[in-house]
Short mmCIF file of C-alpha atoms in Angstrom, two decimals:
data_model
loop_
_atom_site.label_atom_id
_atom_site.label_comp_id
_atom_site.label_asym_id
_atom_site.label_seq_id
_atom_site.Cartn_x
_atom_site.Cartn_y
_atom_site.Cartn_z
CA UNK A 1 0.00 0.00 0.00
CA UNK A 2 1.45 2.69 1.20
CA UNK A 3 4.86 4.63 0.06
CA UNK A 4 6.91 4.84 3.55
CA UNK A 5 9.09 7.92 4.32
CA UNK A 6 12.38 6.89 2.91
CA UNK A 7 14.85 9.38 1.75
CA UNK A 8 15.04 9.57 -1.69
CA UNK A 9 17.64 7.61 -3.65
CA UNK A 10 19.62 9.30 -6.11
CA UNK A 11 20.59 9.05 -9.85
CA UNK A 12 23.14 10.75 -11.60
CA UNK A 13 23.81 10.60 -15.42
CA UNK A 14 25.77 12.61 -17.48
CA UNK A 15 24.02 15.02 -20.50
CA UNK A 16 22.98 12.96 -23.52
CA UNK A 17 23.15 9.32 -21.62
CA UNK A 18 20.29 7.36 -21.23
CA UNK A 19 18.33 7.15 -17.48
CA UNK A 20 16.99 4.25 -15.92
CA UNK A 21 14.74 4.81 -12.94
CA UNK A 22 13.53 1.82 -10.99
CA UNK A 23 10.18 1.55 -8.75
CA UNK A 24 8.91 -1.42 -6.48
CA UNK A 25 5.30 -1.22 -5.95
CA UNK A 26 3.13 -3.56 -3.75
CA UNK A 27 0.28 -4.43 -4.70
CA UNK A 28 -0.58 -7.45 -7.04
CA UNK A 29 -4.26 -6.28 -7.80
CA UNK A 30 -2.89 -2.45 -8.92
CA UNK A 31 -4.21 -2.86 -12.41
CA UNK A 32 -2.78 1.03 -13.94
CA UNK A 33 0.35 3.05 -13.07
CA UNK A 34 1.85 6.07 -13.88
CA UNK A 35 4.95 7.80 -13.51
CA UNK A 36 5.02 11.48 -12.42
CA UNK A 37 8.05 14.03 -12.05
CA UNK A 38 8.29 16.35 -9.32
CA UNK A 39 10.34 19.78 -9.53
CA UNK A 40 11.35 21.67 -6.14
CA UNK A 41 8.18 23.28 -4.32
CA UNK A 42 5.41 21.92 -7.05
CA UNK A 43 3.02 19.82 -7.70
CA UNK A 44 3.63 16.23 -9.55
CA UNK A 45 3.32 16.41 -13.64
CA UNK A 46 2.33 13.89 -15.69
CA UNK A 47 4.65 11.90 -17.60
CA UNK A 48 3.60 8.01 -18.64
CA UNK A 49 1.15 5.95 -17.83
CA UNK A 50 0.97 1.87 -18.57
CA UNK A 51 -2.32 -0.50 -17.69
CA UNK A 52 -1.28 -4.04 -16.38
CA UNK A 53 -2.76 -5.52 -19.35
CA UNK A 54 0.50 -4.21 -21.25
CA UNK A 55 4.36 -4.23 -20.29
CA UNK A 56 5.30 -1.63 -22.38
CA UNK A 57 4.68 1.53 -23.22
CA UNK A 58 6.35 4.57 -25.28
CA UNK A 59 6.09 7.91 -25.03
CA UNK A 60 8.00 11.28 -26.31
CA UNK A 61 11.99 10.24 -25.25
CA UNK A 62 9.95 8.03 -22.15
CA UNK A 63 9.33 4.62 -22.52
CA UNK A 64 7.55 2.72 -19.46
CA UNK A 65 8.41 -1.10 -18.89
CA UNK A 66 5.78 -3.16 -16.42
CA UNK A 67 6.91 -6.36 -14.73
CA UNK A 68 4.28 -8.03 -13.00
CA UNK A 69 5.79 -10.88 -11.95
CA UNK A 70 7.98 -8.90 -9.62
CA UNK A 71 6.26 -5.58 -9.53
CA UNK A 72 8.88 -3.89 -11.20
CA UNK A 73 8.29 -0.58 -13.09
CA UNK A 74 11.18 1.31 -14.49
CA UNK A 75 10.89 4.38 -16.02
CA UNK A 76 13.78 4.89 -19.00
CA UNK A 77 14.76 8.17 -20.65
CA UNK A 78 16.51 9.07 -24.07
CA UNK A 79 19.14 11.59 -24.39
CA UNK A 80 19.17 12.90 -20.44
CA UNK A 81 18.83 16.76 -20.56
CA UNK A 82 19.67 18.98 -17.50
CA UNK A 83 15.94 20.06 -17.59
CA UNK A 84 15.07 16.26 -16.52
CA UNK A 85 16.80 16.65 -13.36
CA UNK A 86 14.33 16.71 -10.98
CA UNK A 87 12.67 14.24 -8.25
CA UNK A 88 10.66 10.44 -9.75
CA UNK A 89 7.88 8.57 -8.80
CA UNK A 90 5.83 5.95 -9.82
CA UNK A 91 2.13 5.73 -8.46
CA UNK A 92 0.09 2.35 -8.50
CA UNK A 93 -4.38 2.84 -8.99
CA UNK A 94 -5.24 0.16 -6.57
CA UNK A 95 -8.77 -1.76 -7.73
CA UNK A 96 -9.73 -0.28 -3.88
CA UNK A 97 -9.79 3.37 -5.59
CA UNK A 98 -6.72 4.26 -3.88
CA UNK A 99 -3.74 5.88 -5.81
CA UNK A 100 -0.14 5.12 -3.95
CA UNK A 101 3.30 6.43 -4.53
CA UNK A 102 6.50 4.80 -4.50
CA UNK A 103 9.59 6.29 -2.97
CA UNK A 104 10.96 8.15 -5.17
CA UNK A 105 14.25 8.91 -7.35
CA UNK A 106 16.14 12.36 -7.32
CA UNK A 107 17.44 12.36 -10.76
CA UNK A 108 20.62 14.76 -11.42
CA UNK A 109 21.60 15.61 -15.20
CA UNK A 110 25.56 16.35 -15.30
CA UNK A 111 26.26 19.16 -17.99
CA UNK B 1 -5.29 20.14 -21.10
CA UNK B 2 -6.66 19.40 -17.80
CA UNK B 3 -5.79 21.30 -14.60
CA UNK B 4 -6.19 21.48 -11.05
CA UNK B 5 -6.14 24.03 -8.53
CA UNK B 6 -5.09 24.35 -5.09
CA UNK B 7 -5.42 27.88 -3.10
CA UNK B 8 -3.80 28.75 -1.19
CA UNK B 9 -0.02 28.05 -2.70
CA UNK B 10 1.05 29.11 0.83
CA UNK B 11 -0.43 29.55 3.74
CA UNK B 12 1.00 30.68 7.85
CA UNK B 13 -1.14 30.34 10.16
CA UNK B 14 -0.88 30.27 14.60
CA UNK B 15 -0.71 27.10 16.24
CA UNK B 16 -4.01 26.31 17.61
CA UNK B 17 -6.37 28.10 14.59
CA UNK B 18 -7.83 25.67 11.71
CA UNK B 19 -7.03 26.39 8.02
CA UNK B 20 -8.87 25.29 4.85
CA UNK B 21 -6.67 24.51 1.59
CA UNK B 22 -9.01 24.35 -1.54
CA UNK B 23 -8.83 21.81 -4.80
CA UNK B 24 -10.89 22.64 -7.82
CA UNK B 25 -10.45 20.93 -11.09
CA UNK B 26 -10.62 23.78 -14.00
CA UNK B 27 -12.42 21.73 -16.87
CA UNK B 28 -13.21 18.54 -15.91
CA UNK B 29 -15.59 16.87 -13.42
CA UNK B 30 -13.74 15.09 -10.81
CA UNK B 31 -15.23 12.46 -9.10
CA UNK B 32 -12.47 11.30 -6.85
CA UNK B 33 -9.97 13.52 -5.35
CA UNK B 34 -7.08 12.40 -3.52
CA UNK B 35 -4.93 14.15 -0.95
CA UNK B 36 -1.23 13.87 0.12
CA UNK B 37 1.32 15.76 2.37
CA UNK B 38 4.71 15.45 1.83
CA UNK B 39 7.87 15.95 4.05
CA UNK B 40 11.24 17.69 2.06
CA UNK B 41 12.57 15.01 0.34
CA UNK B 42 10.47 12.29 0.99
CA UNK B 43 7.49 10.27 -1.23
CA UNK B 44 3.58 11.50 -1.25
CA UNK B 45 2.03 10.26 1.80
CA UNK B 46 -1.54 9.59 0.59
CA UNK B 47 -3.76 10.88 3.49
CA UNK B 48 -7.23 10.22 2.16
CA UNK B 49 -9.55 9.74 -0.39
CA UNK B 50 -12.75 11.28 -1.21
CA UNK B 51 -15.59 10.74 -3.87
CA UNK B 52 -18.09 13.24 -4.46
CA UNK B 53 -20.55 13.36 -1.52
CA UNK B 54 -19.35 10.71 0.57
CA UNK B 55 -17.67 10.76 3.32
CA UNK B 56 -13.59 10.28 2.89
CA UNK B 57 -11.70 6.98 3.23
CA UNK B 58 -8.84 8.09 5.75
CA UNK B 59 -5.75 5.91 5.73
CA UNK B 60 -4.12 4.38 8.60
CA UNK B 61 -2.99 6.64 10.87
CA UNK B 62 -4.77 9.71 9.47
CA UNK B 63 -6.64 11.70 12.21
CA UNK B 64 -10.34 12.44 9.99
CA UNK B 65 -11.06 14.89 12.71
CA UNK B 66 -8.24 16.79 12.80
CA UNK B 67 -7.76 16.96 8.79
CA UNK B 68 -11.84 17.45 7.71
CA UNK B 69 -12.09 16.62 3.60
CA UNK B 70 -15.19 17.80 2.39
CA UNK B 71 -15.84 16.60 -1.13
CA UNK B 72 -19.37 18.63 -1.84
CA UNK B 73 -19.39 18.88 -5.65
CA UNK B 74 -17.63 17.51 -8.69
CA UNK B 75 -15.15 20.32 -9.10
CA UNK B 76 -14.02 21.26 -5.42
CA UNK B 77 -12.45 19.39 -2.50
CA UNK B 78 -11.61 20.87 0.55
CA UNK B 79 -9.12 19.96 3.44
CA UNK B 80 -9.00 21.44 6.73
CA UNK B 81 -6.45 21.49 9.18
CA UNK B 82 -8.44 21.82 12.58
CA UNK B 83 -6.05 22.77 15.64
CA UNK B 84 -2.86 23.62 13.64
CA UNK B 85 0.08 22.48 15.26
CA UNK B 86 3.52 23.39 13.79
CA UNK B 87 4.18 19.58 13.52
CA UNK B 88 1.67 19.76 10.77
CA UNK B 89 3.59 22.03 8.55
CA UNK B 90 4.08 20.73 5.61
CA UNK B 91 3.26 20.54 1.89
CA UNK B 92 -0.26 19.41 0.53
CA UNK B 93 -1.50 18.17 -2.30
CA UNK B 94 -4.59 17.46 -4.05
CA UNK B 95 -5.25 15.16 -7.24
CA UNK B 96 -8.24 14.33 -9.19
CA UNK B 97 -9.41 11.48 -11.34
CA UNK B 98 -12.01 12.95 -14.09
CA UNK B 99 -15.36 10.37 -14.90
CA UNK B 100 -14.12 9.74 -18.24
CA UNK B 101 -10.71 7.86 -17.60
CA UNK B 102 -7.89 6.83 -14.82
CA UNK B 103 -5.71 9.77 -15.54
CA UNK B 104 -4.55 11.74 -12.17
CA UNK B 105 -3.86 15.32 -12.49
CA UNK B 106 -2.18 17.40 -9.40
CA UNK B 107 -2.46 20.15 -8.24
CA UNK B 108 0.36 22.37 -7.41
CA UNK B 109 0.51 22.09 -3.72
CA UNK B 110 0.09 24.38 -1.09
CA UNK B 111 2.74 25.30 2.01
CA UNK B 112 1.31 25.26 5.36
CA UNK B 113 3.81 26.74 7.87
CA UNK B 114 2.43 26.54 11.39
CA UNK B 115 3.98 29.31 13.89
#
């Protein structure tokens, strides 16, 4: 269920790599998830979202990869710019109406 | 595209008074809305859920009467923080799932610094 209050892990990649973020989530019966990025001080924005009825999904330099078998998301990103930097989650939709959030990444982009 | 609003973006408010932090959703009707605090670098902590007039699911550890969600309509939301302590400064946030799909939007949070 719930997303604890870890400190957030960090990633750093250099300008023009690729980024791999990585996200546990808990619950078997979550059935939709969606990966949000979170700049200093605001709210969460939209970025990808993936239904369990697929394992894949692509999006503008985003692609989403769902593992059910081990509830593995990870969230992978083309050609790292220094305006990705910024804090990563991934959120399950529980069939209980209840929308959880992982821990989190704190991804740094090295000019 | 679809947006949501929270008002105040910050707030200060004494320790002991009650403050109300708004969540509207702009152009869509939002039958669920979902709030979270969350602590400087740490994950959304999903405090409750609320569907349009019915009463909110609280999670575990969530004091209902001390954080009072009102959900009266399909485009506002309402949290209150009743007997502010500064313990409960921190920063909220509101999301809402529209009727027509599963897509979440968020709001943009609002501050609450209790003196």
């Amino acid at each position: 269920g719930e997303s604890v209050g870890l400190h957030l892990p960090t990633l750093s990649v250099q300008e023009g790599d690729n980024s791999i973020i990585n996200c546990a989530y808990s619950n078997s019966a979550s059935d939709y998830f969606i990966w949000y990025k979170q700049e200093s001080g605001k709210g969460p924005q939209f970025i990808i979202d993936i239904r369990s009825n697929m394992d894949k999904r692509q999006g503008q330099r985003v692609t989403v990869l769902l593992n059910k078998t081990v509830k593995h998301l990870s969230l992978q990103i083309a050609a790292t710019q220094p305006g990705d930097s910024a804090v990563y989650f991934c959120a399950e939709f529980s069939t209980g109406n209840q929308f959880y959030f992982g821990t989190g990444t704190s991804l740094t982009v090295i000019p | 595209g679809a947006v949501v609003s929270q008002h105040p973006s910050r707030v200060i408010c004494k320790s002991g008074t009650s403050v109300k932090i708004e969540c509207r959703s702009l152009d869509f009707q939002a039958t669920t809305m979902f709030w979270y605090r969350q602590f400087p670098k740490q994950s959304l902590m999903l405090m409750a859920t609320s569907n349009e007039g019915s009463k909110a699911t609280y999670e575990q550890g969530v004091e209902k009467d001390k954080f009072l969600i009102n959900h009266a309509s399909l485009t506002l939301s309402t949290l209150t923080v009743t007997s502010a302590h500064p313990e409960d400064s921190s920063f909220y946030i509101c999301s809402a799932r529209g009727i027509s799909g599963n897509t979440i939007y968020f709001g943009e949070g609002s501050w609450l610094t209790v003196v």
